Coordinates of C-alpha atoms in Angstrom, one line a residue:
Chain A
M1 CA 15.6 -12.9 -35.0
F2 CA 19.1 -11.1 -34.9
V3 CA 22.4 -11.6 -33.6
G4 CA 23.9 -10.0 -30.8
K5 CA 26.3 -10.3 -28.0
V6 CA 25.2 -11.0 -24.3
V7 CA 26.2 -8.3 -22.3
G8 CA 24.6 -9.1 -19.0
T9 CA 22.4 -10.7 -16.6
V10 CA 18.9 -9.7 -15.3
W11 CA 17.7 -11.2 -11.8
S12 CA 14.2 -11.0 -11.0
S13 CA 12.5 -12.4 -7.8
V14 CA 8.8 -11.6 -8.3
K15 CA 7.8 -12.3 -11.8
W16 CA 4.9 -13.9 -13.7
P17 CA 4.9 -17.7 -12.8
G18 CA 5.0 -18.7 -16.5
V19 CA 8.5 -17.1 -16.5
S20 CA 9.6 -18.9 -13.6
G21 CA 12.9 -21.2 -14.3
H22 CA 14.3 -19.2 -17.2
K23 CA 17.5 -17.4 -16.7
L24 CA 17.1 -13.7 -18.4
L25 CA 19.6 -12.4 -20.5
L26 CA 20.6 -8.8 -21.4
V27 CA 21.7 -9.0 -25.4
R28 CA 23.1 -6.0 -27.5
P29 CA 22.4 -6.7 -31.5
Y30 CA 25.3 -6.4 -33.7
H31 CA 25.2 -4.4 -36.8
L32 CA 27.3 -5.5 -39.9
A33 CA 30.1 -2.8 -38.9
D34 CA 30.4 -5.0 -35.8
L35 CA 30.4 -8.2 -37.5
L36 CA 32.9 -7.3 -40.5
V37 CA 35.9 -7.1 -37.8
H38 CA 34.4 -9.8 -35.3
P39 CA 36.8 -12.5 -34.6
L40 CA 34.6 -15.1 -35.2
N41 CA 34.2 -13.8 -38.7
K42 CA 35.5 -16.3 -41.0
P43 CA 37.3 -15.2 -44.3
V44 CA 35.6 -16.1 -47.5
S45 CA 37.9 -17.2 -50.2
T46 CA 38.2 -14.9 -53.3
S47 CA 37.0 -17.6 -55.5
A48 CA 33.8 -18.4 -53.6
V49 CA 33.0 -14.6 -53.5
E50 CA 33.2 -14.5 -57.3
C51 CA 30.8 -17.0 -57.8
Q52 CA 28.4 -15.2 -55.7
G53 CA 27.6 -12.1 -57.2
P54 CA 27.9 -8.7 -56.7
A55 CA 29.6 -9.0 -53.3
K56 CA 33.4 -8.1 -52.6
S57 CA 35.7 -9.7 -49.6
V58 CA 35.8 -8.7 -46.6
Q59 CA 39.3 -10.2 -45.5
T60 CA 40.9 -6.4 -44.4
H61 CA 38.7 -3.6 -43.4
P62 CA 41.3 -0.9 -43.0
G63 CA 39.8 1.7 -40.5
L64 CA 36.6 0.1 -39.9
S65 CA 37.7 -0.5 -36.4
N66 CA 37.4 3.1 -36.0
T67 CA 33.8 3.4 -37.2
S68 CA 31.2 4.7 -34.9
P69 CA 27.8 4.5 -35.2
P70 CA 25.8 7.4 -36.4
S71 CA 23.9 9.3 -33.5
H72 CA 20.8 8.1 -34.8
V73 CA 21.6 4.3 -34.9
K74 CA 19.8 2.5 -31.8
A75 CA 21.5 -0.8 -30.5
E76 CA 19.5 -1.2 -27.6
A77 CA 19.8 -4.1 -25.7
V78 CA 17.3 -6.6 -25.1
V79 CA 16.2 -8.7 -22.3
C80 CA 15.4 -12.3 -23.2
I81 CA 15.1 -15.4 -21.9
D82 CA 18.1 -18.3 -21.9
L83 CA 16.8 -21.5 -23.2
L84 CA 20.6 -22.8 -24.0
D85 CA 23.0 -22.2 -20.9
A86 CA 24.4 -19.0 -22.7
G87 CA 26.7 -16.7 -20.8
V88 CA 28.1 -13.4 -20.9
G89 CA 30.4 -12.7 -23.8
D90 CA 28.8 -15.2 -25.7
D91 CA 27.3 -14.4 -29.5
V92 CA 23.6 -15.5 -29.7
I93 CA 20.8 -15.4 -32.1
V94 CA 17.4 -14.1 -30.6
A95 CA 13.9 -15.0 -31.6
F96 CA 11.3 -12.7 -31.0
G97 CA 7.5 -13.1 -30.4
H98 CA 5.4 -16.2 -31.4
A99 CA 8.8 -18.1 -32.5
A100 CA 10.6 -17.4 -28.9
R101 CA 7.4 -18.9 -27.3
V102 CA 7.4 -21.9 -29.5
A103 CA 11.2 -22.1 -28.5
A104 CA 10.6 -21.7 -24.7
E105 CA 7.9 -24.5 -25.1
S106 CA 10.0 -26.9 -26.9
E107 CA 13.2 -27.1 -25.1
P108 CA 13.9 -28.1 -21.6
R109 CA 14.5 -25.6 -18.7
S110 CA 18.4 -25.5 -17.9
H111 CA 18.0 -23.3 -15.0
L112 CA 15.2 -24.3 -12.6
S113 CA 14.3 -22.3 -9.9
S114 CA 13.0 -23.9 -6.7
T115 CA 9.4 -24.7 -8.0
P116 CA 9.0 -23.9 -11.8
T117 CA 5.5 -23.7 -13.2
P118 CA 5.1 -25.5 -16.3
T119 CA 3.4 -24.1 -19.0
S120 CA 1.6 -25.9 -21.5
P121 CA 0.2 -25.1 -24.9
T122 CA -3.3 -24.4 -25.3
A123 CA -5.9 -26.9 -27.0
S124 CA -5.2 -25.0 -30.0
G125 CA -1.3 -25.5 -30.0
T126 CA -0.9 -21.8 -29.0
P127 CA 2.3 -21.3 -27.0
T128 CA 1.4 -19.4 -23.7
T129 CA 4.6 -18.9 -22.0
P130 CA 4.3 -15.1 -21.3
I131 CA 7.8 -14.0 -23.2
D132 CA 8.4 -11.8 -26.3
A133 CA 12.3 -13.1 -26.7
A134 CA 14.6 -15.7 -26.3
V135 CA 18.2 -17.2 -27.1
V136 CA 17.6 -19.8 -29.9
A137 CA 20.9 -20.2 -30.9
V138 CA 24.7 -19.7 -29.5
V139 CA 26.9 -18.8 -32.8
D140 CA 30.0 -20.9 -33.5
G141 CA 31.1 -18.6 -36.7
F142 CA 29.9 -16.9 -39.4
H143 CA 31.4 -15.4 -42.5
I144 CA 30.3 -11.6 -43.9
V145 CA 30.7 -10.4 -47.4
R146 CA 30.2 -6.6 -47.6
P147 CA 27.5 -5.8 -49.9
G148 CA 28.7 -3.5 -52.5
T149 CA 29.3 -2.6 -56.2
Chain B
M1 CA 8.1 -7.7 -46.0
K2 CA 11.3 -5.8 -46.1
R3 CA 13.9 -5.5 -48.9
G4 CA 17.5 -6.4 -48.0
V5 CA 20.8 -8.1 -49.4
L6 CA 22.2 -11.2 -48.3
C7 CA 25.4 -10.3 -46.4
G8 CA 26.4 -13.3 -44.1
E9 CA 25.9 -16.7 -42.8
V10 CA 25.9 -18.0 -39.4
W11 CA 26.7 -21.6 -37.8
A12 CA 25.6 -22.4 -34.5
T13 CA 25.7 -26.5 -33.2
R14 CA 24.1 -25.4 -29.7
K15 CA 20.3 -24.2 -30.8
A16 CA 16.7 -24.9 -30.5
S17 CA 15.5 -28.1 -31.9
G18 CA 13.2 -26.0 -34.0
L19 CA 16.3 -24.7 -35.8
A20 CA 17.8 -27.9 -36.6
G21 CA 18.8 -28.3 -40.2
R22 CA 17.8 -24.6 -41.2
S23 CA 20.2 -22.5 -42.9
L24 CA 20.6 -19.0 -41.2
K25 CA 21.7 -16.1 -43.4
L26 CA 22.3 -12.4 -42.5
V27 CA 20.4 -9.8 -44.1
V28 CA 21.1 -6.4 -44.0
E29 CA 17.9 -4.2 -44.4
L30 CA 18.1 -1.8 -47.4
P31 CA 17.0 2.0 -46.3
N32 CA 13.7 2.8 -47.8
A33 CA 14.9 6.0 -49.8
P34 CA 18.2 5.3 -51.5
R35 CA 18.7 8.4 -53.1
E36 CA 18.4 10.2 -49.6
S37 CA 20.6 7.8 -48.3
G38 CA 23.5 8.2 -51.0
I39 CA 22.9 4.7 -52.2
S40 CA 23.3 5.0 -56.1
S41 CA 21.3 3.1 -58.3
D42 CA 24.0 0.4 -59.2
G43 CA 25.3 0.1 -55.8
F44 CA 25.2 0.6 -52.3
D45 CA 26.6 3.2 -50.0
D46 CA 28.6 1.4 -47.3
S47 CA 27.8 3.9 -44.5
A48 CA 24.3 3.3 -44.9
L49 CA 24.6 -0.3 -44.9
L50 CA 27.1 -0.6 -41.9
F51 CA 24.8 0.5 -39.2
A52 CA 21.0 -0.6 -41.2
P53 CA 19.0 -3.4 -39.2
L54 CA 20.3 -6.7 -39.0
T55 CA 18.4 -9.9 -39.4
V56 CA 19.0 -13.4 -39.0
A57 CA 16.7 -15.0 -41.2
I58 CA 15.9 -18.7 -42.6
D59 CA 16.8 -19.4 -45.8
T60 CA 14.9 -22.3 -47.7
L61 CA 15.7 -20.6 -51.2
D62 CA 19.6 -21.1 -51.4
G63 CA 20.1 -17.6 -51.9
K64 CA 23.8 -16.3 -52.7
L65 CA 25.7 -13.7 -50.6
G66 CA 25.2 -10.3 -52.0
Q67 CA 21.7 -10.8 -53.3
P68 CA 18.9 -8.7 -53.0
V69 CA 16.0 -10.6 -51.3
L70 CA 12.6 -9.9 -49.6
V71 CA 12.3 -11.3 -46.0
A72 CA 8.9 -12.0 -44.5
Y73 CA 8.1 -11.9 -40.9
G74 CA 6.0 -13.5 -38.1
S75 CA 3.4 -15.7 -39.6
G76 CA 4.3 -14.7 -43.0
A77 CA 7.8 -16.5 -42.4
R78 CA 6.3 -19.4 -40.7
N79 CA 3.9 -19.7 -44.0
V80 CA 7.8 -20.0 -45.8
I81 CA 8.8 -22.6 -43.9
E82 CA 5.8 -24.7 -43.8
P83 CA 2.6 -23.0 -45.5
G84 CA -1.1 -23.9 -44.3
S85 CA -2.9 -23.3 -41.1
K86 CA -1.2 -26.1 -39.1
N87 CA 2.5 -24.2 -38.8
R88 CA 1.9 -23.0 -35.4
A89 CA 4.9 -25.0 -33.9
V90 CA 7.4 -23.9 -36.1
L91 CA 10.3 -22.0 -34.8
A92 CA 10.5 -18.9 -37.3
D93 CA 10.1 -15.5 -37.1
A94 CA 11.9 -14.1 -39.9
A95 CA 12.4 -16.2 -43.5
V96 CA 13.7 -15.3 -47.2
A97 CA 10.8 -15.3 -49.0
V98 CA 11.8 -14.1 -52.4
L99 CA 14.9 -13.8 -54.2
L100 CA 15.3 -10.6 -56.2
E101 CA 16.6 -10.0 -59.5
D102 CA 16.5 -6.4 -59.6
A103 CA 14.6 -3.6 -58.5
S104 CA 14.2 -0.1 -59.4
E105 CA 12.2 2.8 -58.2
P106 CA 10.4 5.6 -60.6

């Protein structure tokens, strides 16, 4: 799973029946540098950090907002189905592969198109929805410690 | 499995039912070649970690922030959450499998 920001929506009229009824979102993954200056990052109290081992608090990040990723860093957006009615600007957690298919078949479809074609697990319990990424949580908040000496 | 460091915690109230009650931790992946990345043996180079891959993993071991860990992916993650062959319905694609005390390279 990864955490990222919803940066767009994808529309498609011709698609595999198993995907019908699901909204498609474009999610760009975050890096640690993004989260350290993110407004949802709840500062950690000094006492909490002290008892948590070799990490230092990140209440202030001088100069970090100007940090830009090296040229080799890729943060390509991922197209995933939306199970939780997320929207552009939301911070979400995306699951990949089998976990995404399990989530898709256990959640009710919130964005039904005209005539959705339901998918059902096979007799072996294997989920059959033809997807490999799904939004499985909408982030309320997080706190980050910066790995260090 | 991949080696990383627990660097954060995530909260979400709107989430898939399969994630209910799970502790979600952020793990930043450690580069494979610390020396080439400028990481010393006694610490981590900020610049190497700021843009390293970041994973959200289910933590059943109650790891502390800053702790080095191994993260299992895919079916390995499901086996961390629920060992056995009947775990196909478990919603997990990454889980903290090992809390590392220390790691060294020759």
